[in-house]
Amino acid sequence: MTLPREEETAAAEALRLDGVGFDAATDAGALTILDDIGLAIKPGERVAVLGPSGSGKSTLMMLMAGLERPTRGRVCVGGESLDGLSEDEMAVFRRGRVGIVFQAFHLIPTLSALDNVAVPLDLAGVADSRARAAEVLAAVGLSRRLGHLPSKLSGGEQQRVALARALAPRPGLLLADEPTGNLDHDSGEAVAELMLSACGADGATLVLITHDEALAARCGRIVRLRDGRVESDTGRAA
Ligand SMILES: Nc1ncnc2c1ncn2[C@@H]1O[C@H](COP(=O)(O)OP(=O)(O)OP(=O)(O)O)[C@@H](O)[C@H]1O
Ligand SMILES: [Mg+2]
């Protein structure tokens, strides 16, 4: 897939993938999960990623986050290649800059909702971390659940804590994997509004994996994956 010349555009891009592929090792040998992915996303763009179950959406997000390394190709975030970074350097690079909402939440089970949200703020050196954490949890409708452990929260509540944790440091890049997948219509609507407006207000870039066509349409740009490849990419920023 051909993209504009890198040196002309890299600095102006929030996220760039060039010829990215990912193979997983299985008992039956290497299995290609993603292949030849080329995407250039500008700062402030809101991109929905759609595709059938198993098409590679979550794997793509892990590569964008630097949590998996591509088998082929290169991933750049904010003009910086993730290629040469060690895992520790990658973690420091992500801190305060990249917010991630995992499909399976990945909350810390021994910490309250409030502390789950406060931890990345502490790591980013935010002084009033607990006040900020409480504010964002209130924004996702959880002000009465601050002291709850994840095991005492419903699936949708855990999903909202995960979103609050990702949004609280006001990251420049928000990667969210089906963040409304476990929510009823009204909570899903509230969470979608929060994500889209957080990105609008802070000028953050959003990559939103979803099965919800109506939500995808609100993002402006829609990337469709099929069998690990980009099937279509519409509504790109000029
Ligand atoms: N480490 C791995 N080893 C083997 N297979 C893997 C691995 N990671 C992902 N896969 C396979 O890659 C494919 C894509 O998985 P992925 O989780 O990215 O799909 P998805 O599009 O997010 O699906 P869903 O909509 O169900 O969440 C699946 O068929 C999955 O079984
Ligand atoms: Mg997935």
PDB file of N, CA and C in Angstrom, residues 153-229:
ATOM      1  N   LEU A 153     -17.744  -4.697  40.510  1.00  0.00           N
ATOM      2  CA  LEU A 153     -18.374  -3.850  39.493  1.00  0.00           C
ATOM      3  C   LEU A 153     -18.949  -4.721  38.386  1.00  0.00           C
ATOM      4  N   SER A 154     -20.025  -4.249  37.763  1.00  0.00           N
ATOM      5  CA  SER A 154     -20.575  -4.966  36.610  1.00  0.00           C
ATOM      6  C   SER A 154     -19.620  -4.808  35.425  1.00  0.00           C
ATOM      7  N   GLY A 155     -19.842  -5.602  34.385  1.00  0.00           N
ATOM      8  CA  GLY A 155     -18.987  -5.527  33.197  1.00  0.00           C
ATOM      9  C   GLY A 155     -18.975  -4.135  32.592  1.00  0.00           C
ATOM     10  N   GLY A 156     -20.158  -3.541  32.484  1.00  0.00           N
ATOM     11  CA  GLY A 156     -20.252  -2.199  31.900  1.00  0.00           C
ATOM     12  C   GLY A 156     -19.578  -1.150  32.778  1.00  0.00           C
ATOM     13  N   GLU A 157     -19.675  -1.353  34.102  1.00  0.00           N
ATOM     14  CA  GLU A 157     -19.006  -0.416  35.029  1.00  0.00           C
ATOM     15  C   GLU A 157     -17.481  -0.544  34.895  1.00  0.00           C
ATOM     16  N   GLN A 158     -16.997  -1.781  34.796  1.00  0.00           N
ATOM     17  CA  GLN A 158     -15.542  -1.975  34.606  1.00  0.00           C
ATOM     18  C   GLN A 158     -15.090  -1.326  33.299  1.00  0.00           C
ATOM     19  N   GLN A 159     -15.920  -1.430  32.285  1.00  0.00           N
ATOM     20  CA  GLN A 159     -15.576  -0.835  31.003  1.00  0.00           C
ATOM     21  C   GLN A 159     -15.468   0.691  31.140  1.00  0.00           C
ATOM     22  N   ARG A 160     -16.351   1.263  31.935  1.00  0.00           N
ATOM     23  CA  ARG A 160     -16.309   2.724  32.109  1.00  0.00           C
ATOM     24  C   ARG A 160     -15.108   3.145  32.959  1.00  0.00           C
ATOM     25  N   VAL A 161     -14.710   2.321  33.933  1.00  0.00           N
ATOM     26  CA  VAL A 161     -13.488   2.619  34.696  1.00  0.00           C
ATOM     27  C   VAL A 161     -12.285   2.588  33.740  1.00  0.00           C
ATOM     28  N   ALA A 162     -12.270   1.583  32.865  1.00  0.00           N
ATOM     29  CA  ALA A 162     -11.159   1.460  31.907  1.00  0.00           C
ATOM     30  C   ALA A 162     -11.096   2.696  31.008  1.00  0.00           C
ATOM     31  N   LEU A 163     -12.265   3.186  30.614  1.00  0.00           N
ATOM     32  CA  LEU A 163     -12.273   4.391  29.770  1.00  0.00           C
ATOM     33  C   LEU A 163     -11.796   5.609  30.564  1.00  0.00           C
ATOM     34  N   ALA A 164     -12.268   5.721  31.813  1.00  0.00           N
ATOM     35  CA  ALA A 164     -11.844   6.852  32.659  1.00  0.00           C
ATOM     36  C   ALA A 164     -10.327   6.833  32.848  1.00  0.00           C
ATOM     37  N   ARG A 165      -9.780   5.631  33.066  1.00  0.00           N
ATOM     38  CA  ARG A 165      -8.336   5.494  33.262  1.00  0.00           C
ATOM     39  C   ARG A 165      -7.576   5.962  32.014  1.00  0.00           C
ATOM     40  N   ALA A 166      -8.107   5.619  30.842  1.00  0.00           N
ATOM     41  CA  ALA A 166      -7.420   5.999  29.596  1.00  0.00           C
ATOM     42  C   ALA A 166      -7.531   7.503  29.341  1.00  0.00           C
ATOM     43  N   LEU A 167      -8.689   8.080  29.679  1.00  0.00           N
ATOM     44  CA  LEU A 167      -8.934   9.501  29.364  1.00  0.00           C
ATOM     45  C   LEU A 167      -8.307  10.453  30.377  1.00  0.00           C
ATOM     46  N   ALA A 168      -8.163  10.006  31.616  1.00  0.00           N
ATOM     47  CA  ALA A 168      -7.793  10.922  32.704  1.00  0.00           C
ATOM     48  C   ALA A 168      -6.503  11.709  32.434  1.00  0.00           C
ATOM     49  N   PRO A 169      -5.444  11.082  31.901  1.00  0.00           N
ATOM     50  CA  PRO A 169      -4.221  11.865  31.653  1.00  0.00           C
ATOM     51  C   PRO A 169      -4.299  12.779  30.416  1.00  0.00           C
ATOM     52  N   ARG A 170      -5.455  12.879  29.796  1.00  0.00           N
ATOM     53  CA  ARG A 170      -5.647  13.672  28.574  1.00  0.00           C
ATOM     54  C   ARG A 170      -4.596  13.309  27.509  1.00  0.00           C
ATOM     55  N   PRO A 171      -4.625  12.041  27.072  1.00  0.00           N
ATOM     56  CA  PRO A 171      -3.609  11.592  26.114  1.00  0.00           C
ATOM     57  C   PRO A 171      -3.825  12.222  24.738  1.00  0.00           C
ATOM     58  N   GLY A 172      -2.743  12.379  24.016  1.00  0.00           N
ATOM     59  CA  GLY A 172      -2.830  12.901  22.647  1.00  0.00           C
ATOM     60  C   GLY A 172      -3.377  11.873  21.690  1.00  0.00           C
ATOM     61  N   LEU A 173      -3.250  10.590  22.075  1.00  0.00           N
ATOM     62  CA  LEU A 173      -3.745   9.499  21.232  1.00  0.00           C
ATOM     63  C   LEU A 173      -4.544   8.547  22.114  1.00  0.00           C
ATOM     64  N   LEU A 174      -5.810   8.352  21.739  1.00  0.00           N
ATOM     65  CA  LEU A 174      -6.663   7.433  22.491  1.00  0.00           C
ATOM     66  C   LEU A 174      -6.992   6.241  21.596  1.00  0.00           C
ATOM     67  N   LEU A 175      -6.649   5.036  22.076  1.00  0.00           N
ATOM     68  CA  LEU A 175      -6.937   3.801  21.355  1.00  0.00           C
ATOM     69  C   LEU A 175      -7.971   3.040  22.166  1.00  0.00           C
ATOM     70  N   ALA A 176      -9.130   2.797  21.583  1.00  0.00           N
ATOM     71  CA  ALA A 176     -10.203   2.176  22.366  1.00  0.00           C
ATOM     72  C   ALA A 176     -10.775   0.977  21.613  1.00  0.00           C
ATOM     73  N   ASP A 177     -10.767  -0.173  22.286  1.00  0.00           N
ATOM     74  CA  ASP A 177     -11.211  -1.421  21.661  1.00  0.00           C
ATOM     75  C   ASP A 177     -12.614  -1.767  22.143  1.00  0.00           C
ATOM     76  N   GLU A 178     -13.581  -1.517  21.315  1.00  0.00           N
ATOM     77  CA  GLU A 178     -14.992  -1.760  21.625  1.00  0.00           C
ATOM     78  C   GLU A 178     -15.391  -1.236  23.001  1.00  0.00           C
ATOM     79  N   PRO A 179     -15.161   0.074  23.247  1.00  0.00           N
ATOM     80  CA  PRO A 179     -15.409   0.622  24.581  1.00  0.00           C
ATOM     81  C   PRO A 179     -16.887   0.724  24.940  1.00  0.00           C
ATOM     82  N   THR A 180     -17.758   0.508  23.983  1.00  0.00           N
ATOM     83  CA  THR A 180     -19.190   0.540  24.322  1.00  0.00           C
ATOM     84  C   THR A 180     -19.807  -0.851  24.184  1.00  0.00           C
ATOM     85  N   GLY A 181     -18.970  -1.851  23.980  1.00  0.00           N
ATOM     86  CA  GLY A 181     -19.455  -3.205  23.691  1.00  0.00           C
ATOM     87  C   GLY A 181     -20.311  -3.816  24.790  1.00  0.00           C
ATOM     88  N   ASN A 182     -20.078  -3.424  26.048  1.00  0.00           N
ATOM     89  CA  ASN A 182     -20.819  -4.033  27.162  1.00  0.00           C
ATOM     90  C   ASN A 182     -21.871  -3.102  27.749  1.00  0.00           C
ATOM     91  N   LEU A 183     -22.143  -2.012  27.070  1.00  0.00           N
ATOM     92  CA  LEU A 183     -23.008  -0.994  27.682  1.00  0.00           C
ATOM     93  C   LEU A 183     -24.400  -0.991  27.061  1.00  0.00           C
ATOM     94  N   ASP A 184     -25.377  -0.638  27.896  1.00  0.00           N
ATOM     95  CA  ASP A 184     -26.727  -0.442  27.376  1.00  0.00           C
ATOM     96  C   ASP A 184     -26.738   0.832  26.538  1.00  0.00           C
ATOM     97  N   HIS A 185     -27.836   1.081  25.854  1.00  0.00           N
ATOM     98  CA  HIS A 185     -27.878   2.183  24.904  1.00  0.00           C
ATOM     99  C   HIS A 185     -27.496   3.518  25.523  1.00  0.00           C
ATOM    100  N   ASP A 186     -28.091   3.841  26.684  1.00  0.00           N
ATOM    101  CA  ASP A 186     -27.858   5.165  27.278  1.00  0.00           C
ATOM    102  C   ASP A 186     -26.426   5.323  27.777  1.00  0.00           C
ATOM    103  N   SER A 187     -25.899   4.299  28.474  1.00  0.00           N
ATOM    104  CA  SER A 187     -24.509   4.420  28.941  1.00  0.00           C
ATOM    105  C   SER A 187     -23.553   4.441  27.758  1.00  0.00           C
ATOM    106  N   GLY A 188     -23.860   3.660  26.727  1.00  0.00           N
ATOM    107  CA  GLY A 188     -23.007   3.640  25.531  1.00  0.00           C
ATOM    108  C   GLY A 188     -22.974   5.011  24.882  1.00  0.00           C
ATOM    109  N   GLU A 189     -24.132   5.633  24.854  1.00  0.00           N
ATOM    110  CA  GLU A 189     -24.248   6.971  24.260  1.00  0.00           C
ATOM    111  C   GLU A 189     -23.422   7.977  25.072  1.00  0.00           C
ATOM    112  N   ALA A 190     -23.518   7.874  26.395  1.00  0.00           N
ATOM    113  CA  ALA A 190     -22.783   8.809  27.266  1.00  0.00           C
ATOM    114  C   ALA A 190     -21.278   8.627  27.092  1.00  0.00           C
ATOM    115  N   VAL A 191     -20.846   7.380  27.028  1.00  0.00           N
ATOM    116  CA  VAL A 191     -19.418   7.091  26.880  1.00  0.00           C
ATOM    117  C   VAL A 191     -18.917   7.563  25.505  1.00  0.00           C
ATOM    118  N   ALA A 192     -19.718   7.317  24.471  1.00  0.00           N
ATOM    119  CA  ALA A 192     -19.319   7.739  23.120  1.00  0.00           C
ATOM    120  C   ALA A 192     -19.173   9.257  23.077  1.00  0.00           C
ATOM    121  N   GLU A 193     -20.135   9.934  23.689  1.00  0.00           N
ATOM    122  CA  GLU A 193     -20.107  11.402  23.696  1.00  0.00           C
ATOM    123  C   GLU A 193     -18.852  11.908  24.414  1.00  0.00           C
ATOM    124  N   LEU A 194     -18.554  11.255  25.530  1.00  0.00           N
ATOM    125  CA  LEU A 194     -17.381  11.640  26.320  1.00  0.00           C
ATOM    126  C   LEU A 194     -16.095  11.467  25.510  1.00  0.00           C
ATOM    127  N   MET A 195     -15.993  10.336  24.830  1.00  0.00           N
ATOM    128  CA  MET A 195     -14.783  10.074  24.026  1.00  0.00           C
ATOM    129  C   MET A 195     -14.656  11.062  22.884  1.00  0.00           C
ATOM    130  N   LEU A 196     -15.751  11.248  22.162  1.00  0.00           N
ATOM    131  CA  LEU A 196     -15.689  12.115  20.994  1.00  0.00           C
ATOM    132  C   LEU A 196     -15.440  13.559  21.415  1.00  0.00           C
ATOM    133  N   SER A 197     -16.075  13.984  22.525  1.00  0.00           N
ATOM    134  CA  SER A 197     -15.892  15.378  22.921  1.00  0.00           C
ATOM    135  C   SER A 197     -14.527  15.586  23.558  1.00  0.00           C
ATOM    136  N   ALA A 198     -14.014  14.566  24.279  1.00  0.00           N
ATOM    137  CA  ALA A 198     -12.669  14.697  24.850  1.00  0.00           C
ATOM    138  C   ALA A 198     -11.685  14.906  23.714  1.00  0.00           C
ATOM    139  N   CYS A 199     -11.893  14.162  22.651  1.00  0.00           N
ATOM    140  CA  CYS A 199     -10.978  14.298  21.521  1.00  0.00           C
ATOM    141  C   CYS A 199     -11.183  15.656  20.865  1.00  0.00           C
ATOM    142  N   GLY A 200     -12.434  16.073  20.718  1.00  0.00           N
ATOM    143  CA  GLY A 200     -12.682  17.375  20.103  1.00  0.00           C
ATOM    144  C   GLY A 200     -12.054  18.507  20.905  1.00  0.00           C
ATOM    145  N   ALA A 201     -12.285  18.490  22.235  1.00  0.00           N
ATOM    146  CA  ALA A 201     -11.830  19.598  23.086  1.00  0.00           C
ATOM    147  C   ALA A 201     -10.308  19.638  23.193  1.00  0.00           C
ATOM    148  N   ASP A 202      -9.687  18.469  23.351  1.00  0.00           N
ATOM    149  CA  ASP A 202      -8.238  18.441  23.551  1.00  0.00           C
ATOM    150  C   ASP A 202      -7.471  18.280  22.246  1.00  0.00           C
ATOM    151  N   GLY A 203      -8.200  18.132  21.129  1.00  0.00           N
ATOM    152  CA  GLY A 203      -7.527  17.928  19.848  1.00  0.00           C
ATOM    153  C   GLY A 203      -6.827  16.588  19.771  1.00  0.00           C
ATOM    154  N   ALA A 204      -7.255  15.629  20.609  1.00  0.00           N
ATOM    155  CA  ALA A 204      -6.604  14.324  20.614  1.00  0.00           C
ATOM    156  C   ALA A 204      -7.049  13.498  19.401  1.00  0.00           C
ATOM    157  N   THR A 205      -6.243  12.527  19.086  1.00  0.00           N
ATOM    158  CA  THR A 205      -6.528  11.614  17.981  1.00  0.00           C
ATOM    159  C   THR A 205      -7.201  10.377  18.564  1.00  0.00           C
ATOM    160  N   LEU A 206      -8.229   9.904  17.882  1.00  0.00           N
ATOM    161  CA  LEU A 206      -8.986   8.760  18.396  1.00  0.00           C
ATOM    162  C   LEU A 206      -8.987   7.621  17.382  1.00  0.00           C
ATOM    163  N   VAL A 207      -8.622   6.436  17.831  1.00  0.00           N
ATOM    164  CA  VAL A 207      -8.826   5.230  17.032  1.00  0.00           C
ATOM    165  C   VAL A 207      -9.788   4.365  17.830  1.00  0.00           C
ATOM    166  N   LEU A 208     -10.965   4.160  17.260  1.00  0.00           N
ATOM    167  CA  LEU A 208     -12.060   3.523  17.980  1.00  0.00           C
ATOM    168  C   LEU A 208     -12.477   2.247  17.260  1.00  0.00           C
ATOM    169  N   ILE A 209     -12.254   1.119  17.900  1.00  0.00           N
ATOM    170  CA  ILE A 209     -12.692  -0.154  17.328  1.00  0.00           C
ATOM    171  C   ILE A 209     -14.116  -0.395  17.769  1.00  0.00           C
ATOM    172  N   THR A 210     -14.971  -0.696  16.828  1.00  0.00           N
ATOM    173  CA  THR A 210     -16.372  -0.870  17.194  1.00  0.00           C
ATOM    174  C   THR A 210     -17.089  -1.752  16.178  1.00  0.00           C
ATOM    175  N   HIS A 211     -18.194  -2.346  16.618  1.00  0.00           N
ATOM    176  CA  HIS A 211     -19.082  -3.050  15.686  1.00  0.00           C
ATOM    177  C   HIS A 211     -20.311  -2.185  15.391  1.00  0.00           C
ATOM    178  N   ASP A 212     -20.343  -0.995  15.981  1.00  0.00           N
ATOM    179  CA  ASP A 212     -21.528  -0.139  15.911  1.00  0.00           C
ATOM    180  C   ASP A 212     -21.381   0.847  14.740  1.00  0.00           C
ATOM    181  N   GLU A 213     -22.126   0.597  13.676  1.00  0.00           N
ATOM    182  CA  GLU A 213     -22.001   1.417  12.469  1.00  0.00           C
ATOM    183  C   GLU A 213     -22.378   2.883  12.729  1.00  0.00           C
ATOM    184  N   ALA A 214     -23.378   3.094  13.588  1.00  0.00           N
ATOM    185  CA  ALA A 214     -23.825   4.470  13.848  1.00  0.00           C
ATOM    186  C   ALA A 214     -22.725   5.248  14.572  1.00  0.00           C
ATOM    187  N   LEU A 215     -22.074   4.589  15.525  1.00  0.00           N
ATOM    188  CA  LEU A 215     -20.978   5.229  16.254  1.00  0.00           C
ATOM    189  C   LEU A 215     -19.813   5.486  15.300  1.00  0.00           C
ATOM    190  N   ALA A 216     -19.531   4.517  14.438  1.00  0.00           N
ATOM    191  CA  ALA A 216     -18.431   4.674  13.476  1.00  0.00           C
ATOM    192  C   ALA A 216     -18.668   5.885  12.583  1.00  0.00           C
ATOM    193  N   ALA A 217     -19.924   6.059  12.169  1.00  0.00           N
ATOM    194  CA  ALA A 217     -20.236   7.168  11.254  1.00  0.00           C
ATOM    195  C   ALA A 217     -19.948   8.516  11.911  1.00  0.00           C
ATOM    196  N   ARG A 218     -20.062   8.569  13.250  1.00  0.00           N
ATOM    197  CA  ARG A 218     -19.795   9.838  13.959  1.00  0.00           C
ATOM    198  C   ARG A 218     -18.310  10.159  14.018  1.00  0.00           C
ATOM    199  N   CYS A 219     -17.480   9.178  13.726  1.00  0.00           N
ATOM    200  CA  CYS A 219     -16.032   9.406  13.784  1.00  0.00           C
ATOM    201  C   CYS A 219     -15.519  10.129  12.543  1.00  0.00           C
ATOM    202  N   GLY A 220     -16.240  10.035  11.442  1.00  0.00           N
ATOM    203  CA  GLY A 220     -15.779  10.711  10.220  1.00  0.00           C
ATOM    204  C   GLY A 220     -15.021   9.768   9.307  1.00  0.00           C
ATOM    205  N   ARG A 221     -13.933   9.207   9.786  1.00  0.00           N
ATOM    206  CA  ARG A 221     -13.152   8.296   8.950  1.00  0.00           C
ATOM    207  C   ARG A 221     -13.426   6.852   9.365  1.00  0.00           C
ATOM    208  N   ILE A 222     -13.608   5.997   8.392  1.00  0.00           N
ATOM    209  CA  ILE A 222     -13.913   4.599   8.689  1.00  0.00           C
ATOM    210  C   ILE A 222     -12.939   3.674   7.951  1.00  0.00           C
ATOM    211  N   VAL A 223     -12.216   2.882   8.718  1.00  0.00           N
ATOM    212  CA  VAL A 223     -11.316   1.874   8.153  1.00  0.00           C
ATOM    213  C   VAL A 223     -11.972   0.522   8.375  1.00  0.00           C
ATOM    214  N   ARG A 224     -12.119  -0.239   7.300  1.00  0.00           N
ATOM    215  CA  ARG A 224     -12.689  -1.588   7.435  1.00  0.00           C
ATOM    216  C   ARG A 224     -11.608  -2.627   7.208  1.00  0.00           C
ATOM    217  N   LEU A 225     -11.510  -3.544   8.152  1.00  0.00           N
ATOM    218  CA  LEU A 225     -10.560  -4.659   8.022  1.00  0.00           C
ATOM    219  C   LEU A 225     -11.321  -5.909   7.585  1.00  0.00           C
ATOM    220  N   ARG A 226     -10.644  -6.708   6.778  1.00  0.00           N
ATOM    221  CA  ARG A 226     -11.161  -8.039   6.457  1.00  0.00           C
ATOM    222  C   ARG A 226      -9.981  -8.977   6.294  1.00  0.00           C
ATOM    223  N   ASP A 227     -10.019 -10.078   6.984  1.00  0.00           N
ATOM    224  CA  ASP A 227      -8.936 -11.076   6.901  1.00  0.00           C
ATOM    225  C   ASP A 227      -7.560 -10.434   7.056  1.00  0.00           C
ATOM    226  N   GLY A 228      -7.449  -9.496   7.984  1.00  0.00           N
ATOM    227  CA  GLY A 228      -6.141  -8.932   8.310  1.00  0.00           C
ATOM    228  C   GLY A 228      -5.636  -7.876   7.347  1.00  0.00           C
ATOM    229  N   ARG A 229      -6.494  -7.433   6.444  1.00  0.00           N
ATOM    230  CA  ARG A 229      -6.078  -6.374   5.509  1.00  0.00           C
ATOM    231  C   ARG A 229      -7.082  -5.226   5.533  1.00  0.00           C
TER     232      ARG A 229
END
